[in-house]
Short mmCIF file of C-alpha atoms in Angstrom, two decimals:
data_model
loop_
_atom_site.label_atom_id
_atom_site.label_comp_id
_atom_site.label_asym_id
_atom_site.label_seq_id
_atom_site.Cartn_x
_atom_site.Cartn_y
_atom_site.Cartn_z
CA UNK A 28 0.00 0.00 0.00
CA UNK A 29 3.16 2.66 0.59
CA UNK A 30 4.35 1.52 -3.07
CA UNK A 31 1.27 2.25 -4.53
CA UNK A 32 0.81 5.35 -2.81
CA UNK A 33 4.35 6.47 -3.52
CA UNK A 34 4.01 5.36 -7.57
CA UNK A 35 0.75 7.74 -7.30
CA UNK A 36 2.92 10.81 -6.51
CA UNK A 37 0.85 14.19 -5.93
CA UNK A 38 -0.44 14.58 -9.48
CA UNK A 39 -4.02 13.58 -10.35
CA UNK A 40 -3.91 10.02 -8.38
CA UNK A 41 -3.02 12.03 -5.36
CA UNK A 42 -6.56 11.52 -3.79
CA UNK A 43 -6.85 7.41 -4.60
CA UNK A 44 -7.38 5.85 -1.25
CA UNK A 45 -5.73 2.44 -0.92
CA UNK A 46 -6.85 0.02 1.47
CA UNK A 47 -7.02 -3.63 1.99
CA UNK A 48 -9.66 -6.07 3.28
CA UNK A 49 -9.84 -7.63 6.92
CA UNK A 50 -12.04 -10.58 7.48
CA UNK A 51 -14.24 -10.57 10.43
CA UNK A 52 -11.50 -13.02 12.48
CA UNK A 53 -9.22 -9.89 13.13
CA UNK A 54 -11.42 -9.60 15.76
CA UNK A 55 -10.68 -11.65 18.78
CA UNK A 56 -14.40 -10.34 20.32
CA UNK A 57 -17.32 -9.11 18.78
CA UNK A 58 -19.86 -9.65 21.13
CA UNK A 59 -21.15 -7.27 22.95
CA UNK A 60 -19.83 -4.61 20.15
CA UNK A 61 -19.05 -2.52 22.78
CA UNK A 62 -16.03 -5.21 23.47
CA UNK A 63 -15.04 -5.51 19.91
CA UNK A 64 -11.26 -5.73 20.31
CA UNK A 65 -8.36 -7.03 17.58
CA UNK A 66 -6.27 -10.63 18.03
CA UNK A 67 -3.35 -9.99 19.62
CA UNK A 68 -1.36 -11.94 17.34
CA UNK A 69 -2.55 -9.69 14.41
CA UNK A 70 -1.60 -6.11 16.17
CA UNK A 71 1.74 -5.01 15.21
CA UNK A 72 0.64 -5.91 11.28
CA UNK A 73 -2.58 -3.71 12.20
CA UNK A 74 -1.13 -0.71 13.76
CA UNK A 75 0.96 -0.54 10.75
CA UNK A 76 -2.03 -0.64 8.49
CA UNK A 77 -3.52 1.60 10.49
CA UNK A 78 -1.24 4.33 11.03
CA UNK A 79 -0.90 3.76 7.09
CA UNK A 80 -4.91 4.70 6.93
CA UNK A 81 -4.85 6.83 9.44
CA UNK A 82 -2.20 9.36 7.80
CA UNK A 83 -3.90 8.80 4.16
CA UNK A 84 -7.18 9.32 5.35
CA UNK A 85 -7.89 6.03 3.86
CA UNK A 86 -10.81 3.64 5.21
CA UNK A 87 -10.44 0.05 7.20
CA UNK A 88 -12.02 -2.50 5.14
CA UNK A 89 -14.01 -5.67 6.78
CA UNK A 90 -16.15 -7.88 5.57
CA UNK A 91 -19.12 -8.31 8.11
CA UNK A 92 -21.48 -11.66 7.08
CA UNK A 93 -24.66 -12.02 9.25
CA UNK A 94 -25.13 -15.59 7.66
CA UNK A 95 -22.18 -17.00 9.25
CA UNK A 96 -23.05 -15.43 12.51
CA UNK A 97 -26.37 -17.21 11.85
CA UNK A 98 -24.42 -20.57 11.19
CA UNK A 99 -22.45 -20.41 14.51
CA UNK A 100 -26.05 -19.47 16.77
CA UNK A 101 -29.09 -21.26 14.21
CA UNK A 102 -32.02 -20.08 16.66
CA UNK A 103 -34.98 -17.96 14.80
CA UNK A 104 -34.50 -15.17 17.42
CA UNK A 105 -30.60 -15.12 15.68
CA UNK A 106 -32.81 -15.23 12.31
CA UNK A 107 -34.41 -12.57 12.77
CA UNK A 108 -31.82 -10.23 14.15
CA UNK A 109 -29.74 -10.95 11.15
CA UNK A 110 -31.83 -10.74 8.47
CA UNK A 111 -33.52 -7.08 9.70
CA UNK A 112 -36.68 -8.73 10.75
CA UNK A 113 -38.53 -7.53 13.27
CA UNK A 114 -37.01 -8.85 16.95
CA UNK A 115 -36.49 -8.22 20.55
CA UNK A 116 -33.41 -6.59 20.09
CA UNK A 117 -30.27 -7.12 22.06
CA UNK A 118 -28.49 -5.12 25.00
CA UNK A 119 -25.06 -4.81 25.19
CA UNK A 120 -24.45 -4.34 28.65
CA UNK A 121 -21.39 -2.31 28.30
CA UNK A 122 -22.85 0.61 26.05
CA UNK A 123 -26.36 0.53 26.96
CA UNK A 124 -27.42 0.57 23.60
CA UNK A 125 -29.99 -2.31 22.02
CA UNK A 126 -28.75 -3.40 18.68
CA UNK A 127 -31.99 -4.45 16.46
CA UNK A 128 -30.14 -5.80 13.41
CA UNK A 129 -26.94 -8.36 13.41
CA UNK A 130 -24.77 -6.01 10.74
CA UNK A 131 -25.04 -2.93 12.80
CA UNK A 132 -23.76 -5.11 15.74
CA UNK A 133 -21.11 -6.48 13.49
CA UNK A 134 -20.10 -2.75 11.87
CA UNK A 135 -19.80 -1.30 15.55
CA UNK A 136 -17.82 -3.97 16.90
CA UNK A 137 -15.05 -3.08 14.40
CA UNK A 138 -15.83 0.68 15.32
CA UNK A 139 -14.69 -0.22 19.08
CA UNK A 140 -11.91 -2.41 18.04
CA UNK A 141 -10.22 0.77 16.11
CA UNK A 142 -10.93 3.21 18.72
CA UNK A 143 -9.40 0.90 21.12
CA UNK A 144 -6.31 0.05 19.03
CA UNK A 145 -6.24 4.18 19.14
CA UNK A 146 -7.63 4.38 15.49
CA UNK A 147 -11.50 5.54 16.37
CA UNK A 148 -11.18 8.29 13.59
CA UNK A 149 -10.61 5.96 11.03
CA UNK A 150 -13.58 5.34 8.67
CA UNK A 151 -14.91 1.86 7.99
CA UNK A 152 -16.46 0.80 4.29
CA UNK A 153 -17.95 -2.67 4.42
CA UNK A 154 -15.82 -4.39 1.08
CA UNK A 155 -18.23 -7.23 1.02
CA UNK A 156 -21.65 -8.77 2.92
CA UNK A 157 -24.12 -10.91 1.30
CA UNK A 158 -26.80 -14.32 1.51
CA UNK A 159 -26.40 -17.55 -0.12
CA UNK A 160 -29.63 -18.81 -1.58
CA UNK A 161 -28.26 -22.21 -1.21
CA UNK A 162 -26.64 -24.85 0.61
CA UNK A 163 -25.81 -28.14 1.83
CA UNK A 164 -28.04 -29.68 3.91
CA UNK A 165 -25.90 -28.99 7.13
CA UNK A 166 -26.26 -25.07 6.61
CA UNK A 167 -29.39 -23.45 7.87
CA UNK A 168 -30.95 -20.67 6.59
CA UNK A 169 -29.15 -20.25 2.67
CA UNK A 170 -32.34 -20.19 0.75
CA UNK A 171 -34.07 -17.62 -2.07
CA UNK A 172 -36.19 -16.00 0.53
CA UNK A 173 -33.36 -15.66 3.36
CA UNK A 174 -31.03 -14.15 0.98
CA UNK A 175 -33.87 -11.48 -0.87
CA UNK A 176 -34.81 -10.16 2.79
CA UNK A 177 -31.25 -9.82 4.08
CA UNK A 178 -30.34 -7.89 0.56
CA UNK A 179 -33.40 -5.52 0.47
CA UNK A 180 -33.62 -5.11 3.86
CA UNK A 181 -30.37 -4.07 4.20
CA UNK A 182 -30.11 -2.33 1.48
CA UNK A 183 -33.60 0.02 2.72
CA UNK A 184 -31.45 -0.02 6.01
CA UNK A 185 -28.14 2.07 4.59
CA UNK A 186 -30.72 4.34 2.06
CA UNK A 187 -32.35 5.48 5.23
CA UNK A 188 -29.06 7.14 6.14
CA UNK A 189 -29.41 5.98 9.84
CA UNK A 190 -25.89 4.43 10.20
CA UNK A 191 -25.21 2.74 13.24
CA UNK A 192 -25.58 3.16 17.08
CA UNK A 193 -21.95 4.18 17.09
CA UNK A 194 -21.91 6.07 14.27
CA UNK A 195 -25.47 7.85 14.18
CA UNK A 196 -26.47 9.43 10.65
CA UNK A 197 -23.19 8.36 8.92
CA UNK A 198 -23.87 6.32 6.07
CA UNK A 199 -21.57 3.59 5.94
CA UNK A 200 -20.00 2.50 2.36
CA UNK A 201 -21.19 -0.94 1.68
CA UNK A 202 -20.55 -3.79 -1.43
CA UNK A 203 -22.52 -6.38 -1.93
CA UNK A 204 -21.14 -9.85 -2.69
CA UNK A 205 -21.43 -10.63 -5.37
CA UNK A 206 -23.11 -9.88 -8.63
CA UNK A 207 -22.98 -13.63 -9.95
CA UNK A 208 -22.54 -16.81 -8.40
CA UNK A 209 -19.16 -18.58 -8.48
CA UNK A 210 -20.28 -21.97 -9.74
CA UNK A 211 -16.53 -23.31 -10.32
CA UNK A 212 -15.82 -22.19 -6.34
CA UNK A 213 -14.53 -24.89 -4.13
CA UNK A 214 -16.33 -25.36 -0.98
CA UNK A 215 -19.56 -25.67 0.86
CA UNK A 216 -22.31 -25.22 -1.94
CA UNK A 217 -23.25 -21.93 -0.33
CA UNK A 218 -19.94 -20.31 -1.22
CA UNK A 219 -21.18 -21.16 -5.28
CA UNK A 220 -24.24 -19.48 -4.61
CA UNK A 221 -24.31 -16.14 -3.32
CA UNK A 222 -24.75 -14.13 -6.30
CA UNK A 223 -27.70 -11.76 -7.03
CA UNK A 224 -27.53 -14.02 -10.59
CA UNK A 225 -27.14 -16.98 -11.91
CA UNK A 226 -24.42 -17.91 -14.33
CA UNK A 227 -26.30 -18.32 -16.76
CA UNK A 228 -27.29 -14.38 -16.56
CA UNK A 229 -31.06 -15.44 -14.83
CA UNK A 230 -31.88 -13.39 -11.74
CA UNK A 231 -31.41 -15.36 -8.23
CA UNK A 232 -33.79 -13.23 -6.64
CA UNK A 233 -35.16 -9.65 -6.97
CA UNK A 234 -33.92 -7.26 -4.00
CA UNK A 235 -35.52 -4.30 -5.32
CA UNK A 236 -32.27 -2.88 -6.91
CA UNK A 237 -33.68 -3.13 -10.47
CA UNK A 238 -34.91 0.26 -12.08
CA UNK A 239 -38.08 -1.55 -13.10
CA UNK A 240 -39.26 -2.90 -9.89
CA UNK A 241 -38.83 -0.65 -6.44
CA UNK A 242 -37.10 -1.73 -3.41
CA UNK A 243 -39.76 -3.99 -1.07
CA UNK A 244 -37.97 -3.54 2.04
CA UNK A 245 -39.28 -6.55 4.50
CA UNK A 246 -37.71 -9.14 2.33
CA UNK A 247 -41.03 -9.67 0.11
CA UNK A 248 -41.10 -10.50 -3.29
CA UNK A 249 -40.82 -7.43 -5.33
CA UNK A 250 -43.12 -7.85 -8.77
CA UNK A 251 -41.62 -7.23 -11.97
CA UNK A 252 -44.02 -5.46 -14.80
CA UNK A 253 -45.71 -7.97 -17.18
CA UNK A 254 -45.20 -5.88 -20.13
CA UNK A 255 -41.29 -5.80 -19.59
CA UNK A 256 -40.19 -7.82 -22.69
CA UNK A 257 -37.52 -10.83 -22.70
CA UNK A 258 -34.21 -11.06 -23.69
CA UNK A 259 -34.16 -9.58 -27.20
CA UNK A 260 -37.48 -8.27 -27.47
CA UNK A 261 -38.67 -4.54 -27.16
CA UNK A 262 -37.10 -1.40 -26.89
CA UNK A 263 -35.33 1.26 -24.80
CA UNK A 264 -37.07 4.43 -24.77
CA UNK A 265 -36.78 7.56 -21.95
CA UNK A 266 -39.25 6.83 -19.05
CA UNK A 267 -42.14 9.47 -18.72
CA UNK A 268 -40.63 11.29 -15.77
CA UNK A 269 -37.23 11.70 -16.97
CA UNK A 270 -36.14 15.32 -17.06
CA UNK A 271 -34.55 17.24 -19.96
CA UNK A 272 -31.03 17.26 -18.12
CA UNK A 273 -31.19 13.11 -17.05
CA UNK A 274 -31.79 12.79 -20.41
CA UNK A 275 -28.95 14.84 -21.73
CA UNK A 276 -26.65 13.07 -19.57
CA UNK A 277 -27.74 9.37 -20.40
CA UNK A 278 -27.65 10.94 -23.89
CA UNK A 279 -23.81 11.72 -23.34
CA UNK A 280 -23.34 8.43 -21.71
CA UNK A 281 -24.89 6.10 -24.49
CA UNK A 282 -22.93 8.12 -27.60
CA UNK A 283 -19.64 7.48 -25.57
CA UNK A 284 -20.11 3.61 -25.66
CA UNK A 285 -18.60 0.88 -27.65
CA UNK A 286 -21.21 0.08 -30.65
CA UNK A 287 -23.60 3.06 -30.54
CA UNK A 288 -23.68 5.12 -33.66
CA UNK A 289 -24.97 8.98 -32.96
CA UNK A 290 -24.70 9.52 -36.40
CA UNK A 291 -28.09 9.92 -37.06
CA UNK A 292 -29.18 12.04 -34.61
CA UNK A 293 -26.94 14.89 -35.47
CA UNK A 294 -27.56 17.90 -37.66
CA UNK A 295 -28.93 16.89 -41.21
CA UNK A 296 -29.18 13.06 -39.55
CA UNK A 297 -31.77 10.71 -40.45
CA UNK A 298 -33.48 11.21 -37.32
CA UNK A 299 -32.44 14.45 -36.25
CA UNK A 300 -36.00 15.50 -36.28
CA UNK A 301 -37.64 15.96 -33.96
CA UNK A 302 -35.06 18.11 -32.22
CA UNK A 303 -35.75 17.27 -28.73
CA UNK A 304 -33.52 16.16 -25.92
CA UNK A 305 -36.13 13.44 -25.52
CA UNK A 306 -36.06 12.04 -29.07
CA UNK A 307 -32.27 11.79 -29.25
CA UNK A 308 -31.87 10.38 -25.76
CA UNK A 309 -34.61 7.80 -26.60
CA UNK A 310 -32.70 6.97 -29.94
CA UNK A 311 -29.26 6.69 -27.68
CA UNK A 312 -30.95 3.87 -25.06
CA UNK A 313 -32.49 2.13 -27.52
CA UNK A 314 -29.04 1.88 -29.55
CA UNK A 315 -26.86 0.83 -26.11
CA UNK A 316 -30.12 -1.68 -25.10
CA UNK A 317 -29.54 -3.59 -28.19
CA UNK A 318 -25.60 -2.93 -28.74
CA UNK A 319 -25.01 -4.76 -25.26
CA UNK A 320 -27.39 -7.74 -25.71
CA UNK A 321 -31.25 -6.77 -24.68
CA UNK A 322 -31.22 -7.56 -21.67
CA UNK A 323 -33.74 -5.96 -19.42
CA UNK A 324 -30.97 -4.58 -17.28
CA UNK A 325 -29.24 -2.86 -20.55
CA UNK A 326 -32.16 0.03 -20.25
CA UNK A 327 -31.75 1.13 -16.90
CA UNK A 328 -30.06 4.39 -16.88
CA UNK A 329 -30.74 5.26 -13.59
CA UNK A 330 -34.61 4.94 -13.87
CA UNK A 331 -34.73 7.47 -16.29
CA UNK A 332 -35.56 4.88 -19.43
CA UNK A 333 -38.32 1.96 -19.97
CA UNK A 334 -38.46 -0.78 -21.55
CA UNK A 335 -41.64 -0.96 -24.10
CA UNK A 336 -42.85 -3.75 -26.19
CA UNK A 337 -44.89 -1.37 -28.66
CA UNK A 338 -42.10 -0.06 -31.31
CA UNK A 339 -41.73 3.78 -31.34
CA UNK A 340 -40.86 4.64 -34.44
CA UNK A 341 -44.85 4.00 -35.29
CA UNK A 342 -45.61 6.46 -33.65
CA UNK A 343 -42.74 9.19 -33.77
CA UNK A 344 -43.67 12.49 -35.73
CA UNK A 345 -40.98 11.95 -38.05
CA UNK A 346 -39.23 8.15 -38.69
CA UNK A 347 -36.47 6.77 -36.13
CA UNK A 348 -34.49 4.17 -37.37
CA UNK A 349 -34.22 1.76 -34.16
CA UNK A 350 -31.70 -0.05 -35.22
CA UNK A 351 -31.90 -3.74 -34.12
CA UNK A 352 -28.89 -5.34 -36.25
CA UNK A 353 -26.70 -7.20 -33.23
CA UNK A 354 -23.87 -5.46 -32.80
CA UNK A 355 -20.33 -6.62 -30.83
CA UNK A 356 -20.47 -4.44 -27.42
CA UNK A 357 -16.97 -4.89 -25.18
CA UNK A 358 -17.20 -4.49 -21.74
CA UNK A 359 -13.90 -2.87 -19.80
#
């Protein structure tokens, strides 16, 4: 981390933060968080870390995961503290304060650990957290449903902006793990299986992080429009409450990318006309939907676009030409 930092220099990298990632068993306690302390064995390699973070203003990485807290203590009052649902709540005795949810506990037992290591001004970003939604028969609680409500609620859980009890109203930085499962990982067969979708591109679940179906908070089952067409079907137009300057920007965004031709949309273009910010953009999603594949995901754009199964160009005031010729799109 001092060679990269160094090899930066104080040019334009000079504000890249580099970190690295902890596990949970740097901690030799964790419970009450008020007690959260680091293993002994592990200090002099963390104070130089964190004098490190602590002079570059650089976070401490961890990687809190109720589900294996769950595994250790399989009760359903553990169940429900981990996976956000409503619960008793428990006291730790040293701070006074009653943790409701297992990751806030987890989060704030790291928080005491660096303040008593003499690091307490040192941020934390959670690098990774997530729920199988499957598993050998031996481990409890990786299914569909236990994963969607630990995603969604969590994820309604940082939006509120609450933080934690030891860090009230501070956000805390948090990645989910992971985007697809790992089907080749060695293992138990949850460790294959905690992506949000399957290998073969199929969603695992819906936590409410797709533009076309709202966070359901509560772990339910989040509906997805009928009229959103399959792979290859439909197209990409702006969404009915997209504003002039979302537009512009997605508009910006789509010309920029690998296999989408503005051509046509500029002065003396074939579909210049009409001259809106609208019509262009619309041309622009639809030609990044169907350069990258059709997916339903490839017309997101930050809410601001729709997919629709009825083509546009019927109904335009003057032609679009929505191209649907497959193109190559590379992803970097």
């Amino acid at each position: 981390m001092q060679n990269l930092r160094a090899a930066a220099g104080d040019g334009p990298a000079a504000g890249i933060k580099f970190s690295t990632v902890n596990t949970m068993a740097v901690l030799a306690q964790s419970d009450p968080p008020s007690a959260g302390a680091f293993r002994p064995e592990a200090a002099a390699q963390l104070q130089g870390i964190l004098g490190f973070l602590s002079r570059t203003g650089a976070p401490f990485m961890v990687n809190p995961y109720p589900y294996f807290a769950y595994q250790s203590d399989p009760r359903p009052d553990t169940l429900a503290f981990c996976l956000f649902h409503p619960n008793a709540g428990r006291l730790d005795a040293g701070s006074k304060i009653t943790y409701t949810n297992m990751f806030d506990a987890q989060v704030d037992a790291v928080k005491s650990a660096l303040g008593r290591a003499g690091y307490g001004a040192v941020d934390i970003v959670v690098a990774e957290t997530g729920w199988p939604t499957r598993g050998d028969p031996t481990e409890q609680g990786a299914t569909v449903d236990n994963a969607r409500a630990y995603v969604s609620n969590l994820v309604a859980h940082l939006r509120s902006g609450a933080g934690t009890p030891l860090m009230p109203g501070k956000p805390v930085d948090t990645y989910l793990f992971a985007l697809y499962d790992e089907d080749l990982k060695p293992g138990p067969a949850s460790e294959r299986a905690f992506g949000l979708y399957h290998t073969d591109l199929t969603m695992a679940y819906d936590a409410g992080l797709t533009s076309s179906s709202p966070g359901s908070g509560g772990g339910s089952t989040a509906t997805t429009p009928t009229t959103t067409p399959s792979k290859g079907s439909g197209w990409c137009v702006a969404s009915a409450g997209a504003t002039d300057a979302q537009l512009q920007t997605d508009l910006d965004y789509a010309c920029s990318q690998v296999g989408v031709d503005c051509g046509a949309i500029q002065p003396g273009g074939a579909c210049f006309q009409p001259n809106t910010v609208r019509a262009h953009a619309a041309y622009a999603m639809n030609q990044l939907y169907q350069a990258a594949g059709s997916h339903p995901w490839n017309c997101d754009f930050r809410q601001s676009a729709t997919l629709t199964s009825t083509n546009p160009s019927k109904h335009a005031i003057s032609p679009f030409n929505f191209n649907r010729s497959p193109l190559i799109f590379t992803f970097h």
